Coordinates of C-alpha atoms in Angstrom, one line a residue:
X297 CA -44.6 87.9 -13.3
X298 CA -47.1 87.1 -10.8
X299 CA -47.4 83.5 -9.1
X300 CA -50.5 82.5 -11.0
X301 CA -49.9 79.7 -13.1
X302 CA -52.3 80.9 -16.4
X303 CA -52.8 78.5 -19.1
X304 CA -55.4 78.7 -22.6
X305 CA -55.6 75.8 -25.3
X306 CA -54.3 76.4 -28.7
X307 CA -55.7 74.6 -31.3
X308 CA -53.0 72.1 -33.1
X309 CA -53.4 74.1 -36.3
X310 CA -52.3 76.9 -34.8
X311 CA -48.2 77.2 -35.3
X312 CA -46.3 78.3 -32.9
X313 CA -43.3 81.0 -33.7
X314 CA -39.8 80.8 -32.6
X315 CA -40.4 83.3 -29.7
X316 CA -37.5 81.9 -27.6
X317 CA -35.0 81.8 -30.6
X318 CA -31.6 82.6 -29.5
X319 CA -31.0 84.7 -32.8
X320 CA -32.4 86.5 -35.5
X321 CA -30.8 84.5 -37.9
X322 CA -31.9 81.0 -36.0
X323 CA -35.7 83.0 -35.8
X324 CA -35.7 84.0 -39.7
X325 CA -34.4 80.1 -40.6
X326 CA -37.5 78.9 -38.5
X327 CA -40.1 81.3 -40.1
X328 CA -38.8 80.3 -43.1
X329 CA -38.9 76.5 -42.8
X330 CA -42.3 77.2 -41.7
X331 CA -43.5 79.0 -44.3
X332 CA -41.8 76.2 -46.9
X333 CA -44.2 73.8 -45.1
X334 CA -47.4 75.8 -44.9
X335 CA -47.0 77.0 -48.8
X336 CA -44.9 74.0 -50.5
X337 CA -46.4 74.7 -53.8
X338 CA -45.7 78.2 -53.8
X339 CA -42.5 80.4 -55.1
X340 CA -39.6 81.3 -53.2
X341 CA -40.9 84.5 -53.2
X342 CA -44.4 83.9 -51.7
X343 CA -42.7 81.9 -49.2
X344 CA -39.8 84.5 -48.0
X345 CA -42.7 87.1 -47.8
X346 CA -44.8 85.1 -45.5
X347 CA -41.6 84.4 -43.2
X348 CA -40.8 88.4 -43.7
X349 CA -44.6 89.0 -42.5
X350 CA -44.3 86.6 -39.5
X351 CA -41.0 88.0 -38.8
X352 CA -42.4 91.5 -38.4
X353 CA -44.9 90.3 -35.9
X354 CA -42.2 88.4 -33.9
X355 CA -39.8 91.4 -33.8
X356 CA -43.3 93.4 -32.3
X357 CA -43.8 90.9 -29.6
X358 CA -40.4 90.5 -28.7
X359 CA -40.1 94.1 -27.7
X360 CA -43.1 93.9 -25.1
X361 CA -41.8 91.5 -23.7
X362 CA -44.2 88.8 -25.3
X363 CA -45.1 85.3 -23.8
X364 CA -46.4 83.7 -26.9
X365 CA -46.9 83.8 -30.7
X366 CA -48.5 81.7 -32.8
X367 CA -50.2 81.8 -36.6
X368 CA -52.9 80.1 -38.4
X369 CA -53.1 79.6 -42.1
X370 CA -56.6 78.3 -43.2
X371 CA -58.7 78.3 -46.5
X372 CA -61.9 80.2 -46.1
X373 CA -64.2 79.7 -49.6
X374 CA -61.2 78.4 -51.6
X375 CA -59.4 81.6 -50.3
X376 CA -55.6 81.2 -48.4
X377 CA -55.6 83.6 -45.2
X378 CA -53.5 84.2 -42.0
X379 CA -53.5 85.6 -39.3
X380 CA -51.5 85.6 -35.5
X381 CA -52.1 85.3 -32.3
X382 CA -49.4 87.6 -29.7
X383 CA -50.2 86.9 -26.0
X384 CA -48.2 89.3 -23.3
X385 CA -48.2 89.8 -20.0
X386 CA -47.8 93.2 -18.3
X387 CA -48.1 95.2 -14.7
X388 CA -50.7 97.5 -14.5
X389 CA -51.9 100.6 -11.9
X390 CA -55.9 99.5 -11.9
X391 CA -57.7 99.0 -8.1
X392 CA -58.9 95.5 -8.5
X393 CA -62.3 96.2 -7.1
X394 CA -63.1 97.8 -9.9
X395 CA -60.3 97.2 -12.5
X396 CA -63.0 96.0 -15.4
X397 CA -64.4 100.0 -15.2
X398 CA -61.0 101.1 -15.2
X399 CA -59.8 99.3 -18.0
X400 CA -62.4 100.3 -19.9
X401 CA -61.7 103.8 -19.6
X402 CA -58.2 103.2 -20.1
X403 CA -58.5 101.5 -23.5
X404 CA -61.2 103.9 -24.9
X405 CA -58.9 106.6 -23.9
X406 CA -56.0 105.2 -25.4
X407 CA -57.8 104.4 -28.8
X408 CA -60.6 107.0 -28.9
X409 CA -61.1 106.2 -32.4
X410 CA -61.3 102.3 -32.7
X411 CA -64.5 100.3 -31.3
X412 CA -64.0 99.4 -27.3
X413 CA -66.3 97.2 -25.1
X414 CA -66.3 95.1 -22.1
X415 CA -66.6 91.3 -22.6
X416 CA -67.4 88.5 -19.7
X417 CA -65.0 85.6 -20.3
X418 CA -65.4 82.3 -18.2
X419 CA -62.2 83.2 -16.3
X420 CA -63.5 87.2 -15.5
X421 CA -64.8 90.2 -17.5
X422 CA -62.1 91.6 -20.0
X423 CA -62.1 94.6 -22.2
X424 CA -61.6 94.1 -26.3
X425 CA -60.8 96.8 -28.9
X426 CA -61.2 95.9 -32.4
X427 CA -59.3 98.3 -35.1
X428 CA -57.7 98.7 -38.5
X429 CA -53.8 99.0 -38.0
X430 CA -50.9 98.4 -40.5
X431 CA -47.9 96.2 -40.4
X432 CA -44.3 97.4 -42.0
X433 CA -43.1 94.2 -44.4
X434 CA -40.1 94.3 -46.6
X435 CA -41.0 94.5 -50.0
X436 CA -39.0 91.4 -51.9
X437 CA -38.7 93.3 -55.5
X438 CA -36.7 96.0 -54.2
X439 CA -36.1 95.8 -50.5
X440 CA -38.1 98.6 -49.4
X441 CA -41.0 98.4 -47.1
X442 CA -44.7 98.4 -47.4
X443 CA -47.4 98.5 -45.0
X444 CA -50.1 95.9 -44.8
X445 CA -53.5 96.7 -43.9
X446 CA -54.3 94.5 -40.9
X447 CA -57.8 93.4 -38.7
X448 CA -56.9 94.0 -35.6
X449 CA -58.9 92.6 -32.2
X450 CA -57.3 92.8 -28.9
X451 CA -58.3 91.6 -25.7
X452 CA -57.2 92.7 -22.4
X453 CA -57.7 89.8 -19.2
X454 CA -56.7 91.0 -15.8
X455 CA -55.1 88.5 -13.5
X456 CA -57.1 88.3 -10.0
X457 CA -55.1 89.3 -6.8
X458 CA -52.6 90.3 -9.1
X459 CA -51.2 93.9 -10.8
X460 CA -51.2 92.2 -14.0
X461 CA -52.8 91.9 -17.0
X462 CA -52.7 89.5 -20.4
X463 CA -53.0 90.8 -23.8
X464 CA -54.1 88.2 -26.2
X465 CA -53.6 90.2 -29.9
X466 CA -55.0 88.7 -33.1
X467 CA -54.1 89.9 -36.5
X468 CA -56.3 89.3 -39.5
X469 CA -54.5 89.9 -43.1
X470 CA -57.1 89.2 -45.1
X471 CA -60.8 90.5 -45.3
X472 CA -62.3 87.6 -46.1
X473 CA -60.9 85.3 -43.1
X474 CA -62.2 87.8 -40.4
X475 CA -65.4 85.7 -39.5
X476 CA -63.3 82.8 -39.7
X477 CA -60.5 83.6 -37.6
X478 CA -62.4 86.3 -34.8
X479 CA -64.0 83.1 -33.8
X480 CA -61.4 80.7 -33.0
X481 CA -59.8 83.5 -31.7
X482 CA -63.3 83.5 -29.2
X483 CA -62.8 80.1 -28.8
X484 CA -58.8 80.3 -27.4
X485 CA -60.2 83.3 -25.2
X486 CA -62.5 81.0 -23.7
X487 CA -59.9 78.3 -22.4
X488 CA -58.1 80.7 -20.4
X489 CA -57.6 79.6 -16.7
X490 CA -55.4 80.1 -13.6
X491 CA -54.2 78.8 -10.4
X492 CA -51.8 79.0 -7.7
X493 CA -49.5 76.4 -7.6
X494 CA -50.9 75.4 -3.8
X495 CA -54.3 74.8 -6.0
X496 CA -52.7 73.0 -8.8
X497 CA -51.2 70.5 -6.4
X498 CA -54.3 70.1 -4.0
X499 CA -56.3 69.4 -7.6
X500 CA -53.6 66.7 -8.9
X501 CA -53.7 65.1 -5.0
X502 CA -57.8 64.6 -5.2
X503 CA -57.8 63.9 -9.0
X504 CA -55.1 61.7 -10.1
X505 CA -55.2 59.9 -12.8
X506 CA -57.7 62.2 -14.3
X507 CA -56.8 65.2 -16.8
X508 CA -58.5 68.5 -15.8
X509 CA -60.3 70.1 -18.3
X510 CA -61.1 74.0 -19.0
X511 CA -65.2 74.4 -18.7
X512 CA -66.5 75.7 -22.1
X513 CA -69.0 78.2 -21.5
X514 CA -69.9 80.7 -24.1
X515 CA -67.9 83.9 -24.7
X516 CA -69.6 87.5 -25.2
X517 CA -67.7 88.9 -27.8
X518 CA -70.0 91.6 -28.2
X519 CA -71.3 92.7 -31.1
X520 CA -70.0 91.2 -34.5
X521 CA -67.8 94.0 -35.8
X522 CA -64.8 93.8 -38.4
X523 CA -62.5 96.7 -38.8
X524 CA -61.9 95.9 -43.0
X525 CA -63.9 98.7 -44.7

């Protein structure tokens, strides 16, 4: 990991999941308590498949290597939907002179079918690809698996002075929370920051008592999109 210390605000609606578990079993308890607590007046059954569907995303991020993971369950028009948030953090081969070009090139190779486009962040320009991709759940009447159509928009951030990159990932599992969710997935995009730890310490010396604050400028998501045919 590089020596940048990089931050973003999640709101407090926003759950995390039990990325750092020590187990599977300790990770499905969690997910499960979870779910008891986001859907108390729903079966067993509704509940275990929203821990199996969280569960599927954890077991994703854990194998990149992922730094965060986090859900949101909101009503949108009297409707229940979800989606997640997966953040992780990976070297890359791009010149950083012009690693925004590069990036771009890389991801519309990549996913020559799905919709790619440069975006300008308050922290730096960034590259986004929005798609249509599937998740494998376990089906709780007879224990096969089933693939969920999923919204998919992901946003790639390279770290300045650094051979990194983040990849903040947001799932959508519904159609109709797409607006909804795209945007305060805009708005965590927006909080992102850095600093070297020689900066964060020069800041707290001039500043203290006072709490510093991410600016909030306005994001160019580009334009409005949803991959849900």
């Amino acid at each position: 990991m590089s020596e940048l210390r990089v931050g973003w605000i999640m709101p407090p609606f926003v759950h995390e999941l039990p990325l750092d578990a020590v187990s599977d079993d300790e990770a499905g308890q969690e997910l499960y308590e979870l779910s008891q607590d986001l859907l108390p007046g729903s079966s067993q059954d509704d509940q275990l498949a929203l821990a199996q569907l969280l569960g599927a995303q954890l077991i994703e991020l854990k194998s990149a290597d992922g730094i965060y993971a986090g859900m949101c369950f909101l009503e949108v028009e009297g409707i229940d939907t979800l989606s997640t948030v997966l953040v992780t953090q990976f070297a890359h081969d791009l010149d950083e002179e012009d690693s925004a070009e590069q990036l771009l090139r890389t991801v519309e190779t990549a996913y020559p079918h799905d919709e790619v486009f440069p975006v300008k962040l308050p922290c730096g320009p960034a590259v986004t690809r929005v798609a249509q991709v599937p998740v494998s759940v376990r089906d709780a009447d007879d224990g096969g698996t089933a693939d969920l159509p999923r919204g998919l928009l992901q946003t790639y951030v390279p770290l300045p002075g650094t051979a990194e990159l983040l990849l903040f990932e947001l799932s959508v599992f519904t159609p109709q929370g797409w607006e909804t969710h795209s945007e305060l997935f805009a708005e965590i995009l927006r909080t992102i920051d850095w600093a070297t730890d020689m900066e964060i310490a020069q800041y707290t010396s001039a500043h203290q008592p006072a709490v510093g604050v991410v600016p909030q400028q306005r994001v160019e998501t580009g334009p409005a999109t949803t991959p849900f045919g």
